[in-house]
Short mmCIF file of N, CA and C in Angstrom, two decimals:
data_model
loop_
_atom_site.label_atom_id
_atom_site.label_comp_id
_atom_site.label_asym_id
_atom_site.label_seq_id
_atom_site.Cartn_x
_atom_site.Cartn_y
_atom_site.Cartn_z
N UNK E 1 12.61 -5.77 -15.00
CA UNK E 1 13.47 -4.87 -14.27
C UNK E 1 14.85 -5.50 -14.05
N UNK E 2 14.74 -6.66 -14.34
CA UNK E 2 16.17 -7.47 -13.77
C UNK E 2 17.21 -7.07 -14.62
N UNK E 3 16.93 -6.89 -16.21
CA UNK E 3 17.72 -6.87 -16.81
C UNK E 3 17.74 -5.13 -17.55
N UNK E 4 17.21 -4.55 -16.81
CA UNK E 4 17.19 -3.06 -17.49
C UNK E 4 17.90 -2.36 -16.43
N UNK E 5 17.37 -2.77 -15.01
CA UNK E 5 17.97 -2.09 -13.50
C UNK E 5 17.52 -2.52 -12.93
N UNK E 6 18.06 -3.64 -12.36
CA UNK E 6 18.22 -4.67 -11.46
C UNK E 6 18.06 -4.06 -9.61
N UNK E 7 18.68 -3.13 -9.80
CA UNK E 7 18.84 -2.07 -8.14
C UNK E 7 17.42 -1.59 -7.80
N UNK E 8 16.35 -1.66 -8.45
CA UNK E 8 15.38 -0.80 -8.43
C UNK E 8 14.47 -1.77 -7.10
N UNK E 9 15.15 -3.41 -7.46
CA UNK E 9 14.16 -4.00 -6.79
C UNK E 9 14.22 -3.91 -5.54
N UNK E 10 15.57 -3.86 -5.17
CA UNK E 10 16.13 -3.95 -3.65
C UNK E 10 15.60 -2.48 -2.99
N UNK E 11 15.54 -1.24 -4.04
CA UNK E 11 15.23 -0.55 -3.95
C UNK E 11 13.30 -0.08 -2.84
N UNK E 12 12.69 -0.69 -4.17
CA UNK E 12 11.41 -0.36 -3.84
C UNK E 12 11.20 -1.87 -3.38
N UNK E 13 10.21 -2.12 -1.92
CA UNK E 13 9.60 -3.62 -1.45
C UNK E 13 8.67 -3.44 -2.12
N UNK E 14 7.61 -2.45 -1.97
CA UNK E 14 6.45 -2.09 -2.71
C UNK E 14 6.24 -2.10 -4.37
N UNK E 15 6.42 -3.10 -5.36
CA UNK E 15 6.29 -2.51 -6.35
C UNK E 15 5.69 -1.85 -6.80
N UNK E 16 4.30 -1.92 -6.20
CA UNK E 16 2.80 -1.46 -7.06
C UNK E 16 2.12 -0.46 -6.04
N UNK E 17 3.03 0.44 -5.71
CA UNK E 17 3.14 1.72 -4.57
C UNK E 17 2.83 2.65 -6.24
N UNK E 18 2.49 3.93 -5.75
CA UNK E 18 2.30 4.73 -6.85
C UNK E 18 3.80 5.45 -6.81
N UNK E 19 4.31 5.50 -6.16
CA UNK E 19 6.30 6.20 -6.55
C UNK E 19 6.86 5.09 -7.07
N UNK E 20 6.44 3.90 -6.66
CA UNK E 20 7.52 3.05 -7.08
C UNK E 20 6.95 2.82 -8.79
N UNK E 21 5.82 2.94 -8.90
CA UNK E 21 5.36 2.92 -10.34
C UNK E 21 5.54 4.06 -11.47
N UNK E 22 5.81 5.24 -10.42
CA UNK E 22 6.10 6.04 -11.33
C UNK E 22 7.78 6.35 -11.31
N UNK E 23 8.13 6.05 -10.39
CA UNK E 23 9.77 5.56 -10.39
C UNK E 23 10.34 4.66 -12.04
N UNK E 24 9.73 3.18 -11.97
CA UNK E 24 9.58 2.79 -12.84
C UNK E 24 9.65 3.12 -14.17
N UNK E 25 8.11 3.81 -14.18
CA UNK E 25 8.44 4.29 -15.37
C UNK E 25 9.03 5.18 -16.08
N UNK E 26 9.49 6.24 -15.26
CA UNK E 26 10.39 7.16 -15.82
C UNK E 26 12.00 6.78 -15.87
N UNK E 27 12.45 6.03 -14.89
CA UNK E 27 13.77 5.30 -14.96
C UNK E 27 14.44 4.14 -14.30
N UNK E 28 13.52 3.47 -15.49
CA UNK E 28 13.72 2.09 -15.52
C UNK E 28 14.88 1.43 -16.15
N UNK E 29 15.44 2.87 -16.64
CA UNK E 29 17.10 2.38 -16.80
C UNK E 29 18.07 3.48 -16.86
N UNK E 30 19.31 3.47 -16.12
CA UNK E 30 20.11 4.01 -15.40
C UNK E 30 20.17 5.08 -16.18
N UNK E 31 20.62 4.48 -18.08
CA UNK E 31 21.06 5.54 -18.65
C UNK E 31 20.16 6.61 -18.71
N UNK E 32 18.56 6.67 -18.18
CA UNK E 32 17.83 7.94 -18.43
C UNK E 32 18.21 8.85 -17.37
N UNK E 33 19.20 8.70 -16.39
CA UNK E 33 19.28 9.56 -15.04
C UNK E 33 20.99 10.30 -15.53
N UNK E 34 21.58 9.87 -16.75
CA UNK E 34 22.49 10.77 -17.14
C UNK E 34 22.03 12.20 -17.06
N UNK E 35 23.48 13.22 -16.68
CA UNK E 35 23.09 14.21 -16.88
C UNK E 35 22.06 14.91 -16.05
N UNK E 36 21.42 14.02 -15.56
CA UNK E 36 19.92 14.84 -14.26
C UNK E 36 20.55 14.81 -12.82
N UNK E 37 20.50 16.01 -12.62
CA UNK E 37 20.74 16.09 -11.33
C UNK E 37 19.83 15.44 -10.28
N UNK E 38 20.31 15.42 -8.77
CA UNK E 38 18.96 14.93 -8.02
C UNK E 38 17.83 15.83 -7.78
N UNK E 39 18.62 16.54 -7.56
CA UNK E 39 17.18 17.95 -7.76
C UNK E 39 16.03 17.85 -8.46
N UNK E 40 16.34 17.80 -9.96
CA UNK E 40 16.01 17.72 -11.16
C UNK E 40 14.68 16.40 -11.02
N UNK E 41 15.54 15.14 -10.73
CA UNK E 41 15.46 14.09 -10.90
C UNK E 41 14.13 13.96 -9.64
N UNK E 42 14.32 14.50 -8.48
CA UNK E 42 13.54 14.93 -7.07
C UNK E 42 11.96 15.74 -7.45
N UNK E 43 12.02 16.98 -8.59
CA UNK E 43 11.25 17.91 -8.99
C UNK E 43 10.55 17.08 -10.29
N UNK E 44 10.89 16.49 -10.88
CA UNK E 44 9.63 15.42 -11.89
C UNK E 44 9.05 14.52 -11.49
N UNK E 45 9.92 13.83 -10.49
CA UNK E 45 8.91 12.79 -9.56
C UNK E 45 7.63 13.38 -9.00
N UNK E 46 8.42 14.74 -8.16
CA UNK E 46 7.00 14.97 -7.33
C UNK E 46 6.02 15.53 -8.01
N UNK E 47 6.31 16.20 -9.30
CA UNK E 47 5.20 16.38 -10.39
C UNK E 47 3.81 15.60 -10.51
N UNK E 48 4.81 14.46 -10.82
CA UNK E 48 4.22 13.03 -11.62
C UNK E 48 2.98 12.25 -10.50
N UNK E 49 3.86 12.22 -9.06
CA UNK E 49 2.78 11.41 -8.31
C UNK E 49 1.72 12.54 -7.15
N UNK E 50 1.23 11.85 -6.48
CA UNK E 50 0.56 12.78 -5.86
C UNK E 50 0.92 13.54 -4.76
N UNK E 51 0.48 14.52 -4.62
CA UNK E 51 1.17 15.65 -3.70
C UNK E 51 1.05 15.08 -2.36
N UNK E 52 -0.15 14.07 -1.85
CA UNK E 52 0.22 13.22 -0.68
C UNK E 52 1.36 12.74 -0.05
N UNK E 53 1.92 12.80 -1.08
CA UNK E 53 3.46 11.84 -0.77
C UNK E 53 4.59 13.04 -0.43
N UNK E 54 4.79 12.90 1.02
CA UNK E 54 5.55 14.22 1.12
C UNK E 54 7.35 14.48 0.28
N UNK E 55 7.55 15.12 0.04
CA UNK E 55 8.84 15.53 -1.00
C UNK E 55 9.92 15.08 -0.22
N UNK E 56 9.94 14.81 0.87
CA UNK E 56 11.01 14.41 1.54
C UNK E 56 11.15 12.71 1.45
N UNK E 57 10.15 12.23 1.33
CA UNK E 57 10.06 10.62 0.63
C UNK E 57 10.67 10.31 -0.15
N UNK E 58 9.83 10.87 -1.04
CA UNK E 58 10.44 11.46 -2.82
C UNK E 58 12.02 11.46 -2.87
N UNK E 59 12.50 12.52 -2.25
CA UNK E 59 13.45 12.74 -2.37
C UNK E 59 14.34 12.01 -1.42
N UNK E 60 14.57 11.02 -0.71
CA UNK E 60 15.21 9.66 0.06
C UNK E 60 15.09 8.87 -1.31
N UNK E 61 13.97 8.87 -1.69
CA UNK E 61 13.86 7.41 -2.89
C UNK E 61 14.75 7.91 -4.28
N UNK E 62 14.70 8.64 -4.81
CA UNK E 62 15.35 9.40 -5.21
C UNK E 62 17.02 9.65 -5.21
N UNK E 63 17.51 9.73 -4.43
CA UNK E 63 18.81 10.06 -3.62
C UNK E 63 19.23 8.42 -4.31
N UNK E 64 18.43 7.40 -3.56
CA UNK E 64 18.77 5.80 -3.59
C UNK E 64 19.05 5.59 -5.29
N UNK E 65 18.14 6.04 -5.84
CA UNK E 65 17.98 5.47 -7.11
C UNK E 65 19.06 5.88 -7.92
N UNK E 66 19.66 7.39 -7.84
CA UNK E 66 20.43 8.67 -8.73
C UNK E 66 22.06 7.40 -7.99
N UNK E 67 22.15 7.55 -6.51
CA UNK E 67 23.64 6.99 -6.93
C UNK E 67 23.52 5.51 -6.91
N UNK E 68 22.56 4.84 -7.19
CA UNK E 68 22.91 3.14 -7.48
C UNK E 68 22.85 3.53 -8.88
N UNK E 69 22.37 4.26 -9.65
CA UNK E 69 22.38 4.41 -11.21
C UNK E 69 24.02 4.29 -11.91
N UNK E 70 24.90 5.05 -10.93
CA UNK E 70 26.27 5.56 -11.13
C UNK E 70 26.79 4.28 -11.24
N UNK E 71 26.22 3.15 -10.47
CA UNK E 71 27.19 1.64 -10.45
C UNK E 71 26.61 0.24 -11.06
N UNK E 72 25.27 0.54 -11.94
CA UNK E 72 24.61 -0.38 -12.82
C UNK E 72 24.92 -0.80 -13.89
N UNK E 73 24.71 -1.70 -14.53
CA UNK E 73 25.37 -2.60 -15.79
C UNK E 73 24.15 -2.90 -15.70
N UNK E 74 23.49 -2.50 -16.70
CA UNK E 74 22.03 -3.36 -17.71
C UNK E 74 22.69 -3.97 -18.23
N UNK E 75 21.36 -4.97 -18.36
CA UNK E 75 21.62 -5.80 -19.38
C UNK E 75 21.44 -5.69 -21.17
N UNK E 76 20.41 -4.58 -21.05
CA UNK E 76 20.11 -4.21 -21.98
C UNK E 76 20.31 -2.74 -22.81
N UNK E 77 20.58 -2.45 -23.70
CA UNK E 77 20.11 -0.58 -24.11
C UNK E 77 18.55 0.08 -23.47
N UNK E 78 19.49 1.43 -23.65
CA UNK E 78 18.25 2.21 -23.10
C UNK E 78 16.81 2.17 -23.97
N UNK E 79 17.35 2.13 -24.95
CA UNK E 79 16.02 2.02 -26.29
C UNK E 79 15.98 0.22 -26.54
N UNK E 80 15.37 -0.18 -25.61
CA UNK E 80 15.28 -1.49 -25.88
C UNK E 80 13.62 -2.19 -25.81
N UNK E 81 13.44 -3.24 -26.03
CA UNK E 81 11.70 -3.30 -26.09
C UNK E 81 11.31 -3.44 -24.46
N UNK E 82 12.13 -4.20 -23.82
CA UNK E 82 11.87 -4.25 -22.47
C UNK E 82 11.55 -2.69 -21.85
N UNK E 83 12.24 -1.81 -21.99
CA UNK E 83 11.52 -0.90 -21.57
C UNK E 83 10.77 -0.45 -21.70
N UNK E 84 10.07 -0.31 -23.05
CA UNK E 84 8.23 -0.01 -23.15
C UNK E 84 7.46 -1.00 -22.71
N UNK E 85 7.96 -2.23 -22.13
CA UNK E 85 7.09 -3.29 -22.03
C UNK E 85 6.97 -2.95 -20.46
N UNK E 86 8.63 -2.64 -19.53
CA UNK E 86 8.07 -1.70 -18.10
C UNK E 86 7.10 -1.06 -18.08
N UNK E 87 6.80 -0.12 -18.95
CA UNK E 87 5.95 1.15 -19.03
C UNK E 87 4.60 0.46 -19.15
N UNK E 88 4.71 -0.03 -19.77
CA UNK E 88 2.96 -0.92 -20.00
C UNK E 88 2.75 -1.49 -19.20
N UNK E 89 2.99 -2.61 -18.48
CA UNK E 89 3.06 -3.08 -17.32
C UNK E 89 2.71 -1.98 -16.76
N UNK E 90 3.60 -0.68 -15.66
CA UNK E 90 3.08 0.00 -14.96
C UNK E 90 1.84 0.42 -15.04
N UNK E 91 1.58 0.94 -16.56
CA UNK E 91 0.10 1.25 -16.72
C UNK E 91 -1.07 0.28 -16.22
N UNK E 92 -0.79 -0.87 -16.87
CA UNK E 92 -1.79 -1.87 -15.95
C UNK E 92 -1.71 -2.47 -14.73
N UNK E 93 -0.88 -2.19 -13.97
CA UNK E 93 -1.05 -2.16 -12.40
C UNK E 93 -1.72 -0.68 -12.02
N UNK E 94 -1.46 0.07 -13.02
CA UNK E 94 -2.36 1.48 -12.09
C UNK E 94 -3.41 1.12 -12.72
N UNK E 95 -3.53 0.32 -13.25
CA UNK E 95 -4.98 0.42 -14.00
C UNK E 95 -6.27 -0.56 -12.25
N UNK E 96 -5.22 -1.49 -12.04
CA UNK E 96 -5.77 -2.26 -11.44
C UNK E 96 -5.49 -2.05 -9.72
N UNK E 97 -4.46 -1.04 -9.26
CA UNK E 97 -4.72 -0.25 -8.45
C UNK E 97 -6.07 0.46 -8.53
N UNK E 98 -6.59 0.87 -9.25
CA UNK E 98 -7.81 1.96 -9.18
C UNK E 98 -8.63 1.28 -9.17
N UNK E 99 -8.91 -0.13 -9.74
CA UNK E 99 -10.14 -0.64 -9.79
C UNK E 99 -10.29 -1.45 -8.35
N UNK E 100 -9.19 -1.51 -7.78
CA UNK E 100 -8.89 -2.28 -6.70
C UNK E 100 -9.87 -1.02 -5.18
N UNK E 101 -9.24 0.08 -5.67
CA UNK E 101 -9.92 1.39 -4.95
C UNK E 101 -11.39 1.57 -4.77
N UNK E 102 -11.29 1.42 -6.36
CA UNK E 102 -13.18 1.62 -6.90
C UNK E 102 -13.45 0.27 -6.07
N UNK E 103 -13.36 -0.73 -6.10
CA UNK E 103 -14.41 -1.96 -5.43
C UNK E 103 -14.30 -1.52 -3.95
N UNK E 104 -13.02 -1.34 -3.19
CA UNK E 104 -13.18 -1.14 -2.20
C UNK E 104 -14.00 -0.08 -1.15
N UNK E 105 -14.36 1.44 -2.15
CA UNK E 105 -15.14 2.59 -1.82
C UNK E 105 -16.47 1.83 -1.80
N UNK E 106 -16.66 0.75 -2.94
CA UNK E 106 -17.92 0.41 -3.01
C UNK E 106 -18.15 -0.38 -1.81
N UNK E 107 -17.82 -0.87 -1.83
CA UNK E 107 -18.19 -2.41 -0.26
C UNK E 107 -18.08 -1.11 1.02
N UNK E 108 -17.61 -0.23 1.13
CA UNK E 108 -17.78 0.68 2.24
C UNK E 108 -19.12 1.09 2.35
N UNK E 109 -19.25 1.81 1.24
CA UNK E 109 -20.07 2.53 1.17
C UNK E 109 -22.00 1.41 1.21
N UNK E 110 -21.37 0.46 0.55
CA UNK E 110 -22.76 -0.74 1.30
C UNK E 110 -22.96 -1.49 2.22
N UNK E 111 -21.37 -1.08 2.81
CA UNK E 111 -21.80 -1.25 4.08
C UNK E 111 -21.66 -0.49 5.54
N UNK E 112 -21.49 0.36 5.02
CA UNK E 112 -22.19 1.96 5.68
C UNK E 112 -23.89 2.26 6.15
N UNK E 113 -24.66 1.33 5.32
CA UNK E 113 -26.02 1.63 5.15
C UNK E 113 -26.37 -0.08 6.17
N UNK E 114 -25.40 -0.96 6.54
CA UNK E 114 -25.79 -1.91 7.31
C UNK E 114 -25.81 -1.29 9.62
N UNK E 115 -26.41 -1.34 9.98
CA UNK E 115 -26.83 -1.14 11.25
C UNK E 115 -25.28 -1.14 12.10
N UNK E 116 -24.57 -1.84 12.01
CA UNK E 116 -23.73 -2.75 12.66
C UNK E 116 -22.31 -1.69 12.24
N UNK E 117 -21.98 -1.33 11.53
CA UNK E 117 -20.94 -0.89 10.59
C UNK E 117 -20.52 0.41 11.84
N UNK E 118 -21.14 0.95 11.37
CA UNK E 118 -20.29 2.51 12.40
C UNK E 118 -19.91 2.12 13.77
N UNK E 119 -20.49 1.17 14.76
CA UNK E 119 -19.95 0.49 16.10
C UNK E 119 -18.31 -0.26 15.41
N UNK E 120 -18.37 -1.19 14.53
CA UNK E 120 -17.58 -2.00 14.21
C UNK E 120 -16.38 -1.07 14.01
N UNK E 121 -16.71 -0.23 13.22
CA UNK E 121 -15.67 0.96 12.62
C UNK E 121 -15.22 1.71 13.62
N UNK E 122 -15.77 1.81 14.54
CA UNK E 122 -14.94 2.56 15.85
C UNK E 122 -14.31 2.26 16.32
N UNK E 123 -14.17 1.20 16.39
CA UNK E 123 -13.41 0.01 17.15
C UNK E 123 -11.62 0.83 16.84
N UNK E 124 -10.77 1.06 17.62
CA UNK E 124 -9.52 1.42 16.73
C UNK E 124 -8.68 0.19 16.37
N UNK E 125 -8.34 0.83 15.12
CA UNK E 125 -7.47 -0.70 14.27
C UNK E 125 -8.30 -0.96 13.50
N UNK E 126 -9.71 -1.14 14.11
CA UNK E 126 -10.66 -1.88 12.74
C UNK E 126 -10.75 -0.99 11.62
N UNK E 127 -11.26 0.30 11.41
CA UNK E 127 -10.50 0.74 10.06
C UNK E 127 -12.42 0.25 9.60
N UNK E 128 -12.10 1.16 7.98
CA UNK E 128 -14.01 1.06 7.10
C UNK E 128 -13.60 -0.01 6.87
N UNK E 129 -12.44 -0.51 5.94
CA UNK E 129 -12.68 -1.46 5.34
C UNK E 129 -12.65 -2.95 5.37
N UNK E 130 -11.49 -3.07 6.65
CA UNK E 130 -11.98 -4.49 7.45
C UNK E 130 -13.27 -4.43 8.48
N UNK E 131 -13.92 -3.60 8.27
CA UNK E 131 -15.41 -3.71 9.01
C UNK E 131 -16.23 -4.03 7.83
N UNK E 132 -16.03 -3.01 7.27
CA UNK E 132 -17.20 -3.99 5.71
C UNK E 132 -16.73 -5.59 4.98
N UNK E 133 -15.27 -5.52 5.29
CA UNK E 133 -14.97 -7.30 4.81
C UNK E 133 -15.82 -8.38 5.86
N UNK E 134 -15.30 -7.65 6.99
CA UNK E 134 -15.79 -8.55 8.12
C UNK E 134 -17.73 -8.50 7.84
N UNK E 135 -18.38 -7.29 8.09
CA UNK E 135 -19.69 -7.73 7.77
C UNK E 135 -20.46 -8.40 6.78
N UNK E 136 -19.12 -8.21 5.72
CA UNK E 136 -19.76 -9.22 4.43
C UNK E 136 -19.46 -10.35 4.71
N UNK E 137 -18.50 -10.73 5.42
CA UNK E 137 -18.42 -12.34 5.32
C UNK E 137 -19.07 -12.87 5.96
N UNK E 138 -19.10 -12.07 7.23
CA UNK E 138 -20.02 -13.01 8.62
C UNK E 138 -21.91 -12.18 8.19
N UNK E 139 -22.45 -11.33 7.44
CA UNK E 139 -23.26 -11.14 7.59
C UNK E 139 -23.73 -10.40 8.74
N UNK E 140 -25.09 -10.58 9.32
CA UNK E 140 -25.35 -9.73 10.31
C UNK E 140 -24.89 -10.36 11.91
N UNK E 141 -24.20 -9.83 12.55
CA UNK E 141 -22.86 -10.25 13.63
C UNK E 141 -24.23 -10.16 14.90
N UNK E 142 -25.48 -9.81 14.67
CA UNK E 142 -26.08 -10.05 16.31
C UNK E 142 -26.63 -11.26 16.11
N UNK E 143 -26.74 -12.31 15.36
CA UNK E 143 -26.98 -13.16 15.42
C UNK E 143 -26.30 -14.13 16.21
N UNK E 144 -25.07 -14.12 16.46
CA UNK E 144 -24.56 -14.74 17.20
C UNK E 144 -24.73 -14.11 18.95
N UNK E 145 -24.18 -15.18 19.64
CA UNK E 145 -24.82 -14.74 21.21
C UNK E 145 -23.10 -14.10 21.84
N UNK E 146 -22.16 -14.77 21.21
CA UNK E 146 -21.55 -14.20 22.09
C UNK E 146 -20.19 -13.97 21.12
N UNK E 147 -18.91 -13.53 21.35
CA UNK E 147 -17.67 -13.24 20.44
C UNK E 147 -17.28 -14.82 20.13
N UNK E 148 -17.70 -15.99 21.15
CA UNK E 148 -16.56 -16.94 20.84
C UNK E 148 -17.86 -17.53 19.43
N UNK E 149 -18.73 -17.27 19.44
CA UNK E 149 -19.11 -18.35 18.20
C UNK E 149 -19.03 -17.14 17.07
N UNK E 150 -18.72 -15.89 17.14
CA UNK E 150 -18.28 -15.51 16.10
C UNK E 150 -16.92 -15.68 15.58
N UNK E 151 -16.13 -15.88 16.55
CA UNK E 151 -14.73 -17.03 16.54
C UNK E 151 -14.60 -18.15 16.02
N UNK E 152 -15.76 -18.64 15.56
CA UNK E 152 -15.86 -19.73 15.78
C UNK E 152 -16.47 -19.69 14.04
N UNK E 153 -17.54 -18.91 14.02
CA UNK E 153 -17.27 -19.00 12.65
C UNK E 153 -16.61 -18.48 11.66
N UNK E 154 -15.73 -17.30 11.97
CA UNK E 154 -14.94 -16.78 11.20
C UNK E 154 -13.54 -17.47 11.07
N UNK E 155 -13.42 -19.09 12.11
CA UNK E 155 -12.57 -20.14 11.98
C UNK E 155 -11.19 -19.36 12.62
N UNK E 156 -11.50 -18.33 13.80
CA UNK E 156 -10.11 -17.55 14.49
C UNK E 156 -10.48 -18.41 15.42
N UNK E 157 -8.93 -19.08 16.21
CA UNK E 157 -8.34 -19.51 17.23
C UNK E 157 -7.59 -18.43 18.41
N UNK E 158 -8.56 -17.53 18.60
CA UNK E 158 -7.47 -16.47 19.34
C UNK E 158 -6.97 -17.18 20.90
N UNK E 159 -6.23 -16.44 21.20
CA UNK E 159 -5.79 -17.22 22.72
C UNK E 159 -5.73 -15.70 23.64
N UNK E 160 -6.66 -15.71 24.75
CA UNK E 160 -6.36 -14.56 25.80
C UNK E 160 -5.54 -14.89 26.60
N UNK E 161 -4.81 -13.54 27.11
CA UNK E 161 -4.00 -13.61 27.96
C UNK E 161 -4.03 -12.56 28.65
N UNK E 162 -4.72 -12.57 30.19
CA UNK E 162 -5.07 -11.64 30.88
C UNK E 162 -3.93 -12.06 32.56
N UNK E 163 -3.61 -10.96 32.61
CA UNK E 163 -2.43 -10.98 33.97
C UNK E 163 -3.36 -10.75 35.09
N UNK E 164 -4.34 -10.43 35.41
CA UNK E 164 -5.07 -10.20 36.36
C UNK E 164 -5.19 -8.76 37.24
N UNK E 165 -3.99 -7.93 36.54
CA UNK E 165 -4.32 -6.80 37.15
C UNK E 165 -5.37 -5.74 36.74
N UNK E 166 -6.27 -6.28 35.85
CA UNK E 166 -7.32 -5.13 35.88
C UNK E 166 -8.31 -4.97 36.43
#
């Protein structure tokens, strides 16, 4: 990207976000945003990724990309190998986004069927999937007697700090 459109990076923090991948690959260099309006440019994006992503995103990221395009110097042509080599690349980060998905549905879902899981998961903040990391690592959590030796083996140093007014 450094040398096709360099702006993209400052652009997106996220590379391996699904806009910023499909950002990527459709214009990964300035000269493909000739001629396209933002509109234009706003209405293939939201095609391309998923309708989750509300159009008003889209179209902020969008906006960013159309006028830093107007003030870029590649390094390279638009028809250059680096840019199919962007495109491939993207493909195999979505490739490994999904598999990243797929393992993670899986460890939920086995540990959904552990006793412990739906208490853990209620918890707010804790979330399925740091409850199934957490039960896989520590195993079954009533074994321990109290929070600090599960502290203790999960190697957290927490520090309380209670003011006394409760």
């Amino acid at each position: 990207m450094e040398i096709t459109f360099p702006e993209l990076n400052q652009i997106f923090k996220n590379a391996y976000a699904v806009l910023a991948l499909q950002m990527f690959r459709m214009y990964c260099h300035p000269d493909f945003l000739v001629g396209l309006t933002l509109k234009e440019m706003t209405n293939r994006v939201y095609q391309a990724v998923n309708k989750r992503i509300h159009k008003d995103v889209i179209q902020n990221y969008c906006a960013q990309v159309w006028l830093t395009a107007k003030n870029s110097y590649p390094a390279v042509p638009a028809d250059s190998l680096e840019v199919e080599i962007i495109s491939e690349y993207c493909d195999e980060i979505e490739n490994y986004n999904k598999e990243i998905a797929y393992i993670q549905n899986k460890l939920i879902k086995t540990a959904a069927s552990l006793d412990n899981f739906k208490f853990i998961s209620s918890i707010p903040g804790a979330g399925q999937l740091n409850s199934a990391l957490l039960l896989g690592f520590a195993g079954d959590i009533s074994r321990f007697d109290n929070y600090k030796q599960l502290n203790v083996f999960l190697g957290l140093d927490l520090n309380r700090y209670q003011s006394g007014k409760y």
